[in-house]
Structure formats: structure tokens, C-alpha cells
Amino acid sequence: MAGGEGVAVDTAAAEGTESGKGGNYDGKCVFCRIARREEPGTALLSSEYEDLACFRDCRPGAPHHYLVVPVEHMGNCKTLKKEHIPLVKRMMEVGKAVLQRNNFSDLNDVRMGFHWPPFCSISHLHLHVLAPASQLGFLSRLFYRINSYWFITEIKSLLSLHGGQFSGEQEIRVNSPFWILSIPSEEMARGLMKRTVCAKSIFELWGHGRSAGELYASLKNYPVDKMLPYLQSDSTYKIHIHTFNKTLTQAQKIKKIDALEFLPFKGKVNLKKPEHIFWILEDYGMDPNNVPEEPFHLYFGRWIADGQRELIESYSVKKRHFIGNTSMDACLSFIMANHGRVKPDDVVYDPFVGTGGLLISSAHFGAYVCGTDIDYNTIHGLGKATRKNQKWRGPDENIRANLRQYGLEKYYLDALVSDSSRPIWRKGMLFDAVITDPPYGIREATRRTGAQKETDKTAERSTENHIFVSSSYHLSDIFFDLLKFAAEYLVMGGRLVYWLPIYRPEYTEEIIPRHPCLKLISNCEQMLSSHTSRRLITMEKVKEFKDQDQNSYLLDGQYMPYRGHNSFREKYFSGVTKRIAKEEKDNQK
């Protein structure tokens, strides 16, 4: 319900829309009725334009939360076209004016935008005006966040009216440490390098070949008009040489550089601060014990940008304020965030959040982050410390402190004590990415709430406020619960990224958990021991979750094979036991 709070009702505008209900009018639409003063419980606020109505949101997400709607019925923001730009601008003007009339003047702390279908409850165009944006609560940050499917800011809404789309197709053409990517623009290439911790550098490829002769021929065929901007007489440059799996002498390097004298370089050499840097890249294979005399492949190109490998050191767990036994390595955290395609203003969730290592990498890329964990002490930073020579955790050792350490606290929504097998979230698509590292039962126990002999029937009979004791949580159940959660709560196109522990002698592709709403995108292996590894699984939501998908895995033939990995802990330590026994036997000889 909306009240006045000292703001006069624009009676002229109201009278102008009372008579005859002309124009587009939908009697079933509550916003049409409010705009025509047919809802006595909602008062109209003053509007500078007769064709726009303004009133307070009945479920405010901020101290000031207003809605601006066209008086005539108009569909949601998907119906907007280029000719509607003036309308959207006027809606914004009305929103700013009502804030100022209600004594809110800091227009830099305002959030305006539209909910994107299917996340708008009323299909009548309405602009949300919220202030102060800095005081939005946890749920409000979820539902009114910038640049998301839930909430599109005015800037993005206006730009989207002009059309245009992002295209980033790429192709890996060489199976070597050097990849050839097809990227539409240099700007996009720089954007990629601002994210990656795996790639060292990216270059504009001018030529390549399997021998020096092929490289030179390729360079001579490269369009001169593309070279000339970087070879002008008033420019400076230098040439580097990088060899993979082989070391060259300085004399050999100079000889290779001199062989490029046919290129039309007109500028001056500057080894300290050149304007343009060129590289000769040579691939001598992957086998350090069998290095060929000549490279398998050669490349020449202009340097564009370096990757973000320095993040591995600056975000190192060794320097982190709050850590645990299973805190994720910084490099792997950033790789997982990139697999999840985390971008600014996404909402990323970790259902096994631990000390929040995966939240940090996502927050670094501008996403809002939250998580849950069944361990009360970890969530609240209590109990024994993990670091050597420290008995108890300090008063400010917690997840929030970790994000504060890196200047990322503004992206932290919250961390809650919760059992991942019993989701606490209301129904609907809430998250852009679910990125997590579930416990395997090695350094952290696999636990959930519930009695050891609990059955489905007792679970149904239990009341909501009953707290079960802790019981074991089988790996097969962990991962199928995780997939079911992702299928239900991810937005369309959202990604699930998680680690799957594997006993290598028994591994086949068939044991990877599947769900009809999720498509497998990638499957990468990290070795843990001679007989165990873990697979980084990336899946994308491609189908809306339906009630019939609730327990679809129970009918899947892949469910039974994967149950064999419930004994992963025993198999993991069986290898350790055998190795210790072998070492003891060898020492006795």
C-alpha cells in the first residue's frame, strides 16, 4: 500500500485519465487501474507528464521505491523499440523528480531499471526507482541488481533499443602451447586478457609456418596496409624472441631478428619504452628429453596484451586473512570463475562456501557473491585456527574480512549456515552461476542434517523447525542434489562449475552426473595421485526446470554407476596405505 508522505497527488493528470478509459486499457491489469485511480489503496504521486503515472511499490526494496508506468497499457520492456527512447527518458525524469520531492538529492546513489521477462510479475511497462541503492538489502540486491536478466539498468535498456550484439566465436587451430584464435576485434582480445590466468600473452598474428621459409612467405603475404600503422618513421619498436622448450644464444636470436629485414620497418629501435613490440615465437614441442634442432612451428606478430597471472600471487592463499584446510588455490579459483563466465553484476552462489575462496575470484570480476555451508564455526570464523602456531581464530577471521582484504566487500551479499541437501531458497531462477568445490570426505567430512537411519517418509513427516542431527552425505547424493539445485535455480544460460573426485582405474565418461536441464560444456582433469584425480566439470542450463525434472536422475542409468564412488575416501586412502607399505618394505631391504 502506498501513502502520501507530504507529496501532493497530481489531480489534473488523474482527471485527464478518468473519463472514458480511452486509449489502450486492460481492466485486468492492476497498473492500468492504478493509473486511472481505480485502486483506492494506492495513491498517485505527482508526475510532470500526463501520460505517465507514479506511485510507491507495495513491497519496497529500499527506503525509497517508486514505480513509473505509462497510463495507457503497454507490454513489458521486451516490447520497447527505438521510437520509445523518449518515453523511457521521460520515465526516468519522473523517477528522479519524485525522489527530489521526497528530500532525496543524491542521484548518484539511485538505481533505476526494468525487470526482464519472465522475471516481471506484471506485464505492464514499469520503471523501478530505488534509493539509496547503497542500502538495498540482501534480497533486493538479488532482484534489483545491475545488468542482469532480473534487472536491466536504464543505460542498458536504452542501448539495447539500438540493436547490436556481442559475438565471440573462436577457433583453436594448433594443438600446442601456442593457439591461434579467431577474434573479431583487438578490444575483445584485450578484454579476454583482462580475465585469463592461463594465457601469458596475446598477439596480432602477422605470419606463421612450419619452417623459417614458410614464416617469411606468410609475412610477405600479410596485407601491407595492416602493417603500416605500426611501422611509421615517427614510431619506435623492438623485437623479442620466445622459444618454448629450447634456449637460444644471444647470437642466434640476433640472427633470427636480422632475417626479418625484408619487413618495411621505418621507425627507430627503442629497447626500453617502445611504442610497438613484436615477437618471434618458436615451438620446439612438449618433450624436454627430445628437443628438435628446428622448431615445429614459428609465429610472428604484434603484442597486444598480457594475461592476469599476477593475480595468482596477489590473491595467494598464503597471504589471505581467513583460510581453512580446503581453501581453494587462487589460480584454480580464477579458472573456475572464467569457466562460469562470471561478469560484473552477476550473482554467484557457492553451496559449500567454506572460507569463501571461490567467492573472492568471482567478486574480483564484479559479481555479487553469496554462499552457504553446514559448518557453523566456519561461517562465523570460530574455533581452532588452520595456520601453524595459531591456536584459535581471531575476532575478525571470516569470509567478509577476506573480501575486505582485497577491497571487494561491496560485492559480498552474505554467507548462511545451511544444509545444501535442503535448499532454503524460494522457487525461481536466482543465480547466474553456481561455482563450488564439494567435500570429498578426505580433508572435510561429507555431512548433511538428518538421522543416520532417516528415510524419505520420516523426512516428509518432519516439521520445518525440527533440526536433525548430522549424518553422512554420500558423494552420489551430493552431486545429484547439486545438479538438481543448479537446474532449478540457475538462470537460462547460467553455468554450474564444480569439482568431481575420480578413482582413475574405474573412470569412464558415463559416470559424470547428468541432468536433462544441463548441458556438459567441459571436463578437465587435475591429477591428485597415481590412482585419483578430480575433474573440473562445467555445465550450462539449456532447459527450464519442470516438476517432472525433480527426480529425473533416479531413472538415469548413469546414477547407479556413479554410486560406486561413494567409497572414494576408502579408495583414496587404499593407495596411500599401499604406498606406505611399499616404502617400509623397500627400507627393510
GROMACS .gro file of N, CA and C in nm, residues 379-507:
model
  387
  379ILE      N    1   3.146  -2.065   0.898
  379ILE     CA    2   3.070  -1.948   0.853
  379ILE      C    3   3.095  -1.828   0.945
  380HIS      N    4   3.105  -1.854   1.074
  380HIS     CA    5   3.120  -1.744   1.171
  380HIS      C    6   3.265  -1.720   1.212
  381GLY      N    7   3.360  -1.794   1.153
  381GLY     CA    8   3.501  -1.772   1.184
  381GLY      C    9   3.536  -1.808   1.326
  382LEU      N   10   3.480  -1.917   1.377
  382LEU     CA   11   3.506  -1.957   1.515
  382LEU      C   12   3.589  -2.085   1.518
  383GLY      N   13   3.637  -2.121   1.634
  383GLY     CA   14   3.705  -2.249   1.652
  383GLY      C   15   3.855  -2.242   1.632
  384LYS      N   16   3.916  -2.358   1.613
  384LYS     CA   17   4.062  -2.367   1.602
  384LYS      C   18   4.109  -2.311   1.468
  385ALA      N   19   4.227  -2.251   1.473
  385ALA     CA   20   4.285  -2.192   1.353
  385ALA      C   21   4.351  -2.300   1.268
  386THR      N   22   4.363  -2.273   1.139
  386THR     CA   23   4.428  -2.364   1.047
  386THR      C   24   4.577  -2.337   1.037
  387ARG      N   25   4.616  -2.212   1.059
  387ARG     CA   26   4.757  -2.175   1.044
  387ARG      C   27   4.843  -2.234   1.156
  388LYS      N   28   4.966  -2.262   1.119
  388LYS     CA   29   5.062  -2.313   1.215
  388LYS      C   30   5.093  -2.206   1.319
  389ASN      N   31   5.115  -2.247   1.442
  389ASN     CA   32   5.150  -2.157   1.553
  389ASN      C   33   5.036  -2.062   1.591
  390GLN      N   34   4.913  -2.095   1.552
  390GLN     CA   35   4.797  -2.016   1.592
  390GLN      C   36   4.690  -2.112   1.641
  391LYS      N   37   4.652  -2.100   1.767
  391LYS     CA   38   4.560  -2.197   1.826
  391LYS      C   39   4.416  -2.171   1.789
  392TRP      N   40   4.371  -2.045   1.805
  392TRP     CA   41   4.231  -2.012   1.780
  392TRP      C   42   4.221  -1.902   1.674
  393ARG      N   43   4.110  -1.901   1.604
  393ARG     CA   44   4.087  -1.796   1.505
  393ARG      C   45   4.064  -1.663   1.574
  394GLY      N   46   4.110  -1.556   1.508
  394GLY     CA   47   4.096  -1.423   1.563
  394GLY      C   48   3.955  -1.370   1.552
  395PRO      N   49   3.927  -1.255   1.613
  395PRO     CA   50   3.790  -1.200   1.617
  395PRO      C   51   3.740  -1.156   1.479
  396ASP      N   52   3.830  -1.128   1.385
  396ASP     CA   53   3.787  -1.080   1.254
  396ASP      C   54   3.833  -1.174   1.142
  397GLU      N   55   3.836  -1.302   1.173
  397GLU     CA   56   3.869  -1.401   1.070
  397GLU      C   57   3.738  -1.461   1.019
  398ASN      N   58   3.692  -1.414   0.905
  398ASN     CA   59   3.569  -1.461   0.845
  398ASN      C   60   3.569  -1.429   0.696
  399ILE      N   61   3.465  -1.470   0.627
  399ILE     CA   62   3.458  -1.453   0.482
  399ILE      C   63   3.454  -1.305   0.446
  400ARG      N   64   3.375  -1.229   0.519
  400ARG     CA   65   3.366  -1.085   0.489
  400ARG      C   66   3.503  -1.018   0.499
  401ALA      N   67   3.581  -1.058   0.599
  401ALA     CA   68   3.715  -0.999   0.616
  401ALA      C   69   3.804  -1.032   0.496
  402ASN      N   70   3.787  -1.151   0.438
  402ASN     CA   71   3.865  -1.187   0.319
  402ASN      C   72   3.833  -1.093   0.203
  403LEU      N   73   3.706  -1.067   0.179
  403LEU     CA   74   3.670  -0.977   0.070
  403LEU      C   75   3.712  -0.834   0.099
  404ARG      N   76   3.705  -0.797   0.226
  404ARG     CA   77   3.751  -0.663   0.264
  404ARG      C   78   3.900  -0.648   0.239
  405GLN      N   79   3.976  -0.754   0.261
  405GLN     CA   80   4.122  -0.752   0.240
  405GLN      C   81   4.157  -0.712   0.097
  406TYR      N   82   4.074  -0.752   0.001
  406TYR     CA   83   4.103  -0.723  -0.140
  406TYR      C   84   4.017  -0.608  -0.194
  407GLY      N   85   3.950  -0.535  -0.106
  407GLY     CA   86   3.868  -0.423  -0.149
  407GLY      C   87   3.742  -0.466  -0.222
  408LEU      N   88   3.688  -0.584  -0.188
  408LEU     CA   89   3.573  -0.640  -0.260
  408LEU      C   90   3.450  -0.655  -0.170
  409GLU      N   91   3.451  -0.594  -0.054
  409GLU     CA   92   3.342  -0.615   0.042
  409GLU      C   93   3.206  -0.571  -0.013
  410LYS      N   94   3.206  -0.471  -0.103
  410LYS     CA   95   3.079  -0.422  -0.156
  410LYS      C   96   3.006  -0.528  -0.239
  411TYR      N   97   3.079  -0.632  -0.283
  411TYR     CA   98   3.017  -0.737  -0.363
  411TYR      C   99   2.968  -0.854  -0.277
  412TYR      N  100   2.990  -0.847  -0.148
  412TYR     CA  101   2.955  -0.958  -0.059
  412TYR      C  102   2.811  -0.944  -0.013
  413LEU      N  103   2.726  -1.039  -0.050
  413LEU     CA  104   2.587  -1.037  -0.006
  413LEU      C  105   2.575  -1.097   0.133
  414ASP      N  106   2.614  -1.225   0.149
  414ASP     CA  107   2.612  -1.287   0.282
  414ASP      C  108   2.652  -1.433   0.269
  415ALA      N  109   2.679  -1.494   0.383
  415ALA     CA  110   2.702  -1.639   0.392
  415ALA      C  111   2.613  -1.691   0.504
  416LEU      N  112   2.542  -1.799   0.477
  416LEU     CA  113   2.444  -1.851   0.570
  416LEU      C  114   2.478  -1.993   0.611
  417VAL      N  115   2.441  -2.029   0.733
  417VAL     CA  116   2.453  -2.168   0.778
  417VAL      C  117   2.334  -2.245   0.722
  418SER      N  118   2.362  -2.342   0.636
  418SER     CA  119   2.254  -2.414   0.571
  418SER      C  120   2.303  -2.548   0.519
  419ASP      N  121   2.212  -2.640   0.505
  419ASP     CA  122   2.239  -2.773   0.453
  419ASP      C  123   2.208  -2.773   0.304
  420SER      N  124   2.308  -2.803   0.221
  420SER     CA  125   2.287  -2.797   0.076
  420SER      C  126   2.188  -2.900   0.027
  421SER      N  127   2.163  -3.004   0.105
  421SER     CA  128   2.065  -3.105   0.062
  421SER      C  129   1.923  -3.058   0.084
  422ARG      N  130   1.906  -2.947   0.155
  422ARG     CA  131   1.772  -2.892   0.181
  422ARG      C  132   1.774  -2.743   0.147
  423PRO      N  133   1.758  -2.708   0.018
  423PRO     CA  134   1.768  -2.568  -0.025
  423PRO      C  135   1.674  -2.476   0.053
  424ILE      N  136   1.725  -2.360   0.086
  424ILE     CA  137   1.649  -2.263   0.165
  424ILE      C  138   1.586  -2.155   0.078
  425TRP      N  139   1.614  -2.160  -0.054
  425TRP     CA  140   1.573  -2.051  -0.140
  425TRP      C  141   1.430  -2.070  -0.190
  426ARG      N  142   1.364  -1.957  -0.212
  426ARG     CA  143   1.231  -1.966  -0.270
  426ARG      C  144   1.244  -2.003  -0.418
  427LYS      N  145   1.137  -2.056  -0.475
  427LYS     CA  146   1.140  -2.106  -0.611
  427LYS      C  147   1.168  -1.994  -0.710
  428GLY      N  148   1.241  -2.027  -0.813
  428GLY     CA  149   1.270  -1.929  -0.918
  428GLY      C  150   1.416  -1.930  -0.955
  429MET      N  151   1.448  -1.865  -1.066
  429MET     CA  152   1.586  -1.860  -1.114
  429MET      C  153   1.657  -1.741  -1.050
  430LEU      N  154   1.751  -1.769  -0.962
  430LEU     CA  155   1.813  -1.665  -0.881
  430LEU      C  156   1.958  -1.635  -0.918
  431PHE      N  157   2.031  -1.734  -0.967
  431PHE     CA  158   2.176  -1.722  -0.976
  431PHE      C  159   2.225  -1.730  -1.120
  432ASP      N  160   2.326  -1.648  -1.150
  432ASP     CA  161   2.388  -1.651  -1.283
  432ASP      C  162   2.492  -1.762  -1.292
  433ALA      N  163   2.549  -1.800  -1.178
  433ALA     CA  164   2.647  -1.909  -1.177
  433ALA      C  165   2.647  -1.974  -1.039
  434VAL      N  166   2.665  -2.105  -1.038
  434VAL     CA  167   2.688  -2.180  -0.915
  434VAL      C  168   2.828  -2.240  -0.929
  435ILE      N  169   2.919  -2.196  -0.845
  435ILE     CA  170   3.059  -2.237  -0.853
  435ILE      C  171   3.099  -2.292  -0.717
  436THR      N  172   3.144  -2.417  -0.713
  436THR     CA  173   3.166  -2.479  -0.583
  436THR      C  174   3.266  -2.593  -0.589
  437ASP      N  175   3.317  -2.628  -0.474
  437ASP     CA  176   3.405  -2.745  -0.458
  437ASP      C  177   3.350  -2.827  -0.343
  438PRO      N  178   3.264  -2.924  -0.373
  438PRO     CA  179   3.200  -3.003  -0.266
  438PRO      C  180   3.304  -3.085  -0.188
  439PRO      N  181   3.274  -3.121  -0.064
  439PRO     CA  182   3.367  -3.206   0.014
  439PRO      C  183   3.370  -3.347  -0.041
  440TYR      N  184   3.490  -3.409  -0.037
  440TYR     CA  185   3.504  -3.545  -0.087
  440TYR      C  186   3.515  -3.647   0.026
  441GLY      N  187   3.522  -3.598   0.150
  441GLY     CA  188   3.541  -3.688   0.263
  441GLY      C  189   3.687  -3.714   0.295
  442ILE      N  190   3.779  -3.635   0.236
  442ILE     CA  191   3.923  -3.653   0.261
  442ILE      C  192   3.967  -3.559   0.373
  443ARG      N  193   3.970  -3.429   0.343
  443ARG     CA  194   4.007  -3.332   0.446
  443ARG      C  195   3.885  -3.271   0.514
  444GLU      N  196   3.771  -3.280   0.448
  444GLU     CA  197   3.647  -3.231   0.506
  444GLU      C  198   3.542  -3.342   0.497
  445ALA      N  199   3.465  -3.359   0.605
  445ALA     CA  200   3.362  -3.464   0.607
  445ALA      C  201   3.246  -3.425   0.517
  446THR      N  202   3.179  -3.526   0.461
  446THR     CA  203   3.057  -3.504   0.383
  446THR      C  204   2.940  -3.522   0.478
  447ARG      N  205   2.873  -3.410   0.512
  447ARG     CA  206   2.768  -3.414   0.613
  447ARG      C  207   2.642  -3.344   0.563
  448ARG      N  208   2.529  -3.387   0.618
  448ARG     CA  209   2.404  -3.316   0.600
  448ARG      C  210   2.320  -3.336   0.726
  449THR      N  211   2.214  -3.256   0.740
  449THR     CA  212   2.129  -3.273   0.856
  449THR      C  213   2.038  -3.392   0.836
  450GLY      N  214   2.015  -3.469   0.941
  450GLY     CA  215   1.929  -3.586   0.931
  450GLY      C  216   1.985  -3.702   1.010
  451ALA      N  217   1.897  -3.785   1.064
  451ALA     CA  218   1.941  -3.901   1.141
  451ALA      C  219   2.004  -4.004   1.049
  452GLN      N  220   2.091  -4.086   1.105
  452GLN     CA  221   2.160  -4.186   1.023
  452GLN      C  222   2.064  -4.280   0.953
  453LYS      N  223   1.952  -4.314   1.017
  453LYS     CA  224   1.858  -4.409   0.958
  453LYS      C  225   1.734  -4.339   0.902
  454GLU      N  226   1.753  -4.213   0.871
  454GLU     CA  227   1.639  -4.137   0.821
  454GLU      C  228   1.595  -4.190   0.684
  455THR      N  229   1.465  -4.199   0.663
  455THR     CA  230   1.410  -4.242   0.536
  455THR      C  231   1.332  -4.127   0.475
  456ASP      N  232   1.292  -4.146   0.351
  456ASP     CA  233   1.215  -4.041   0.285
  456ASP      C  234   1.085  -4.012   0.359
  457LYS      N  235   1.023  -4.117   0.418
  457LYS     CA  236   0.897  -4.097   0.487
  457LYS      C  237   0.914  -4.013   0.612
  458THR      N  238   1.021  -4.039   0.687
  458THR     CA  239   1.043  -3.960   0.808
  458THR      C  240   1.077  -3.818   0.772
  459ALA      N  241   1.144  -3.799   0.657
  459ALA     CA  242   1.175  -3.664   0.614
  459ALA      C  243   1.049  -3.587   0.581
  460GLU      N  244   0.951  -3.657   0.521
  460GLU     CA  245   0.826  -3.591   0.488
  460GLU      C  246   0.748  -3.556   0.614
  461ARG      N  247   0.758  -3.638   0.719
  461ARG     CA  248   0.681  -3.614   0.841
  461ARG      C  249   0.744  -3.506   0.929
  462SER      N  250   0.873  -3.477   0.909
  462SER     CA  251   0.941  -3.384   0.998
  462SER      C  252   0.887  -3.242   0.977
  463THR      N  253   0.885  -3.166   1.084
  463THR     CA  254   0.838  -3.028   1.077
  463THR      C  255   0.953  -2.938   1.036
  464GLU      N  256   0.921  -2.820   0.985
  464GLU     CA  257   1.023  -2.730   0.932
  464GLU      C  258   1.118  -2.681   1.041
  465ASN      N  259   1.069  -2.668   1.163
  465ASN     CA  260   1.155  -2.613   1.268
  465ASN      C  261   1.231  -2.721   1.344
  466HIS      N  262   1.225  -2.844   1.295
  466HIS     CA  263   1.298  -2.952   1.361
  466HIS      C  264   1.440  -2.959   1.306
  467ILE      N  265   1.540  -2.954   1.392
  467ILE     CA  266   1.680  -2.960   1.350
  467ILE      C  267   1.732  -3.101   1.369
  468PHE      N  268   1.764  -3.167   1.256
  468PHE     CA  269   1.814  -3.302   1.263
  468PHE      C  270   1.959  -3.304   1.309
  469VAL      N  271   2.002  -3.417   1.359
  469VAL     CA  272   2.142  -3.434   1.388
  469VAL      C  273   2.215  -3.456   1.257
  470SER      N  274   2.349  -3.446   1.261
  470SER     CA  275   2.429  -3.460   1.140
  470SER      C  276   2.441  -3.606   1.100
  471SER      N  277   2.435  -3.632   0.971
  471SER     CA  278   2.453  -3.768   0.920
  471SER      C  279   2.544  -3.763   0.798
  472SER      N  280   2.591  -3.878   0.754
  472SER     CA  281   2.680  -3.883   0.638
  472SER      C  282   2.603  -3.847   0.512
  473TYR      N  283   2.675  -3.797   0.414
  473TYR     CA  284   2.616  -3.747   0.290
  473TYR      C  285   2.695  -3.812   0.176
  474HIS      N  286   2.638  -3.912   0.112
  474HIS     CA  287   2.709  -3.986   0.009
  474HIS      C  288   2.746  -3.894  -0.108
  475LEU      N  289   2.861  -3.921  -0.169
  475LEU     CA  290   2.905  -3.839  -0.281
  475LEU      C  291   2.803  -3.839  -0.394
  476SER      N  292   2.744  -3.953  -0.423
  476SER     CA  293   2.646  -3.958  -0.531
  476SER      C  294   2.529  -3.865  -0.502
  477ASP      N  295   2.485  -3.860  -0.377
  477ASP     CA  296   2.374  -3.772  -0.340
  477ASP      C  297   2.417  -3.625  -0.345
  478ILE      N  298   2.540  -3.597  -0.304
  478ILE     CA  299   2.590  -3.459  -0.309
  478ILE      C  300   2.581  -3.404  -0.449
  479PHE      N  301   2.633  -3.481  -0.546
  479PHE     CA  302   2.642  -3.428  -0.682
  479PHE      C  303   2.507  -3.425  -0.752
  480PHE      N  304   2.421  -3.521  -0.726
  480PHE     CA  305   2.290  -3.515  -0.789
  480PHE      C  306   2.203  -3.407  -0.726
  481ASP      N  307   2.218  -3.383  -0.596
  481ASP     CA  308   2.149  -3.269  -0.534
  481ASP      C  309   2.199  -3.139  -0.593
  482LEU      N  310   2.331  -3.133  -0.617
  482LEU     CA  311   2.391  -3.012  -0.673
  482LEU      C  312   2.337  -2.984  -0.813
  483LEU      N  313   2.331  -3.088  -0.896
  483LEU     CA  314   2.280  -3.070  -1.032
  483LEU      C  315   2.133  -3.030  -1.031
  484LYS      N  316   2.056  -3.092  -0.943
  484LYS     CA  317   1.914  -3.058  -0.934
  484LYS      C  318   1.897  -2.913  -0.890
  485PHE      N  319   1.978  -2.870  -0.794
  485PHE     CA  320   1.972  -2.731  -0.748
  485PHE      C  321   2.005  -2.635  -0.863
  486ALA      N  322   2.114  -2.664  -0.936
  486ALA     CA  323   2.155  -2.577  -1.046
  486ALA      C  324   2.047  -2.571  -1.153
  487ALA      N  325   1.986  -2.686  -1.184
  487ALA     CA  326   1.882  -2.690  -1.286
  487ALA      C  327   1.763  -2.603  -1.247
  488GLU      N  328   1.735  -2.596  -1.118
  488GLU     CA  329   1.618  -2.523  -1.072
  488GLU      C  330   1.645  -2.374  -1.050
  489TYR      N  331   1.765  -2.339  -1.001
  489TYR     CA  332   1.789  -2.202  -0.955
  489TYR      C  333   1.880  -2.120  -1.045
  490LEU      N  334   1.944  -2.182  -1.144
  490LEU     CA  335   2.023  -2.103  -1.239
  490LEU      C  336   1.932  -2.033  -1.339
  491VAL      N  337   1.974  -1.916  -1.384
  491VAL     CA  338   1.904  -1.851  -1.495
  491VAL      C  339   1.935  -1.930  -1.622
  492MET      N  340   1.855  -1.913  -1.725
  492MET     CA  341   1.883  -1.979  -1.852
  492MET      C  342   2.018  -1.930  -1.904
  493GLY      N  343   2.102  -2.024  -1.944
  493GLY     CA  344   2.236  -1.989  -1.988
  493GLY      C  345   2.336  -1.978  -1.875
  494GLY      N  346   2.288  -1.985  -1.750
  494GLY     CA  347   2.378  -1.983  -1.635
  494GLY      C  348   2.459  -2.110  -1.627
  495ARG      N  349   2.571  -2.105  -1.554
  495ARG     CA  350   2.663  -2.218  -1.552
  495ARG      C  351   2.687  -2.274  -1.412
  496LEU      N  352   2.701  -2.405  -1.410
  496LEU     CA  353   2.742  -2.477  -1.289
  496LEU      C  354   2.885  -2.524  -1.311
  497VAL      N  355   2.974  -2.490  -1.216
  497VAL     CA  356   3.114  -2.531  -1.224
  497VAL      C  357   3.149  -2.597  -1.091
  498TYR      N  358   3.198  -2.722  -1.098
  498TYR     CA  359   3.229  -2.792  -0.973
  498TYR      C  360   3.337  -2.897  -0.998
  499TRP      N  361   3.397  -2.944  -0.889
  499TRP     CA  362   3.499  -3.049  -0.894
  499TRP      C  363   3.437  -3.184  -0.862
  500LEU      N  364   3.471  -3.283  -0.942
  500LEU     CA  365   3.420  -3.419  -0.926
  500LEU      C  366   3.539  -3.513  -0.898
  501PRO      N  367   3.548  -3.574  -0.778
  501PRO     CA  368   3.660  -3.663  -0.747
  501PRO      C  369   3.645  -3.797  -0.821
  502ILE      N  370   3.755  -3.850  -0.868
  502ILE     CA  371   3.752  -3.970  -0.953
  502ILE      C  372   3.858  -4.070  -0.907
  503TYR      N  373   3.817  -4.197  -0.902
  503TYR     CA  374   3.913  -4.306  -0.886
  503TYR      C  375   3.950  -4.352  -1.027
  504ARG      N  376   4.071  -4.319  -1.071
  504ARG     CA  377   4.108  -4.328  -1.212
  504ARG      C  378   4.094  -4.468  -1.273
  505PRO      N  379   4.128  -4.576  -1.202
  505PRO     CA  380   4.113  -4.708  -1.265
  505PRO      C  381   3.968  -4.740  -1.305
  506GLU      N  382   3.871  -4.674  -1.244
  506GLU     CA  383   3.732  -4.703  -1.273
  506GLU      C  384   3.663  -4.593  -1.353
  507TYR      N  385   3.739  -4.491  -1.395
  507TYR     CA  386   3.677  -4.375  -1.457
  507TYR      C  387   3.633  -4.403  -1.601
   0.00000   0.00000   0.00000
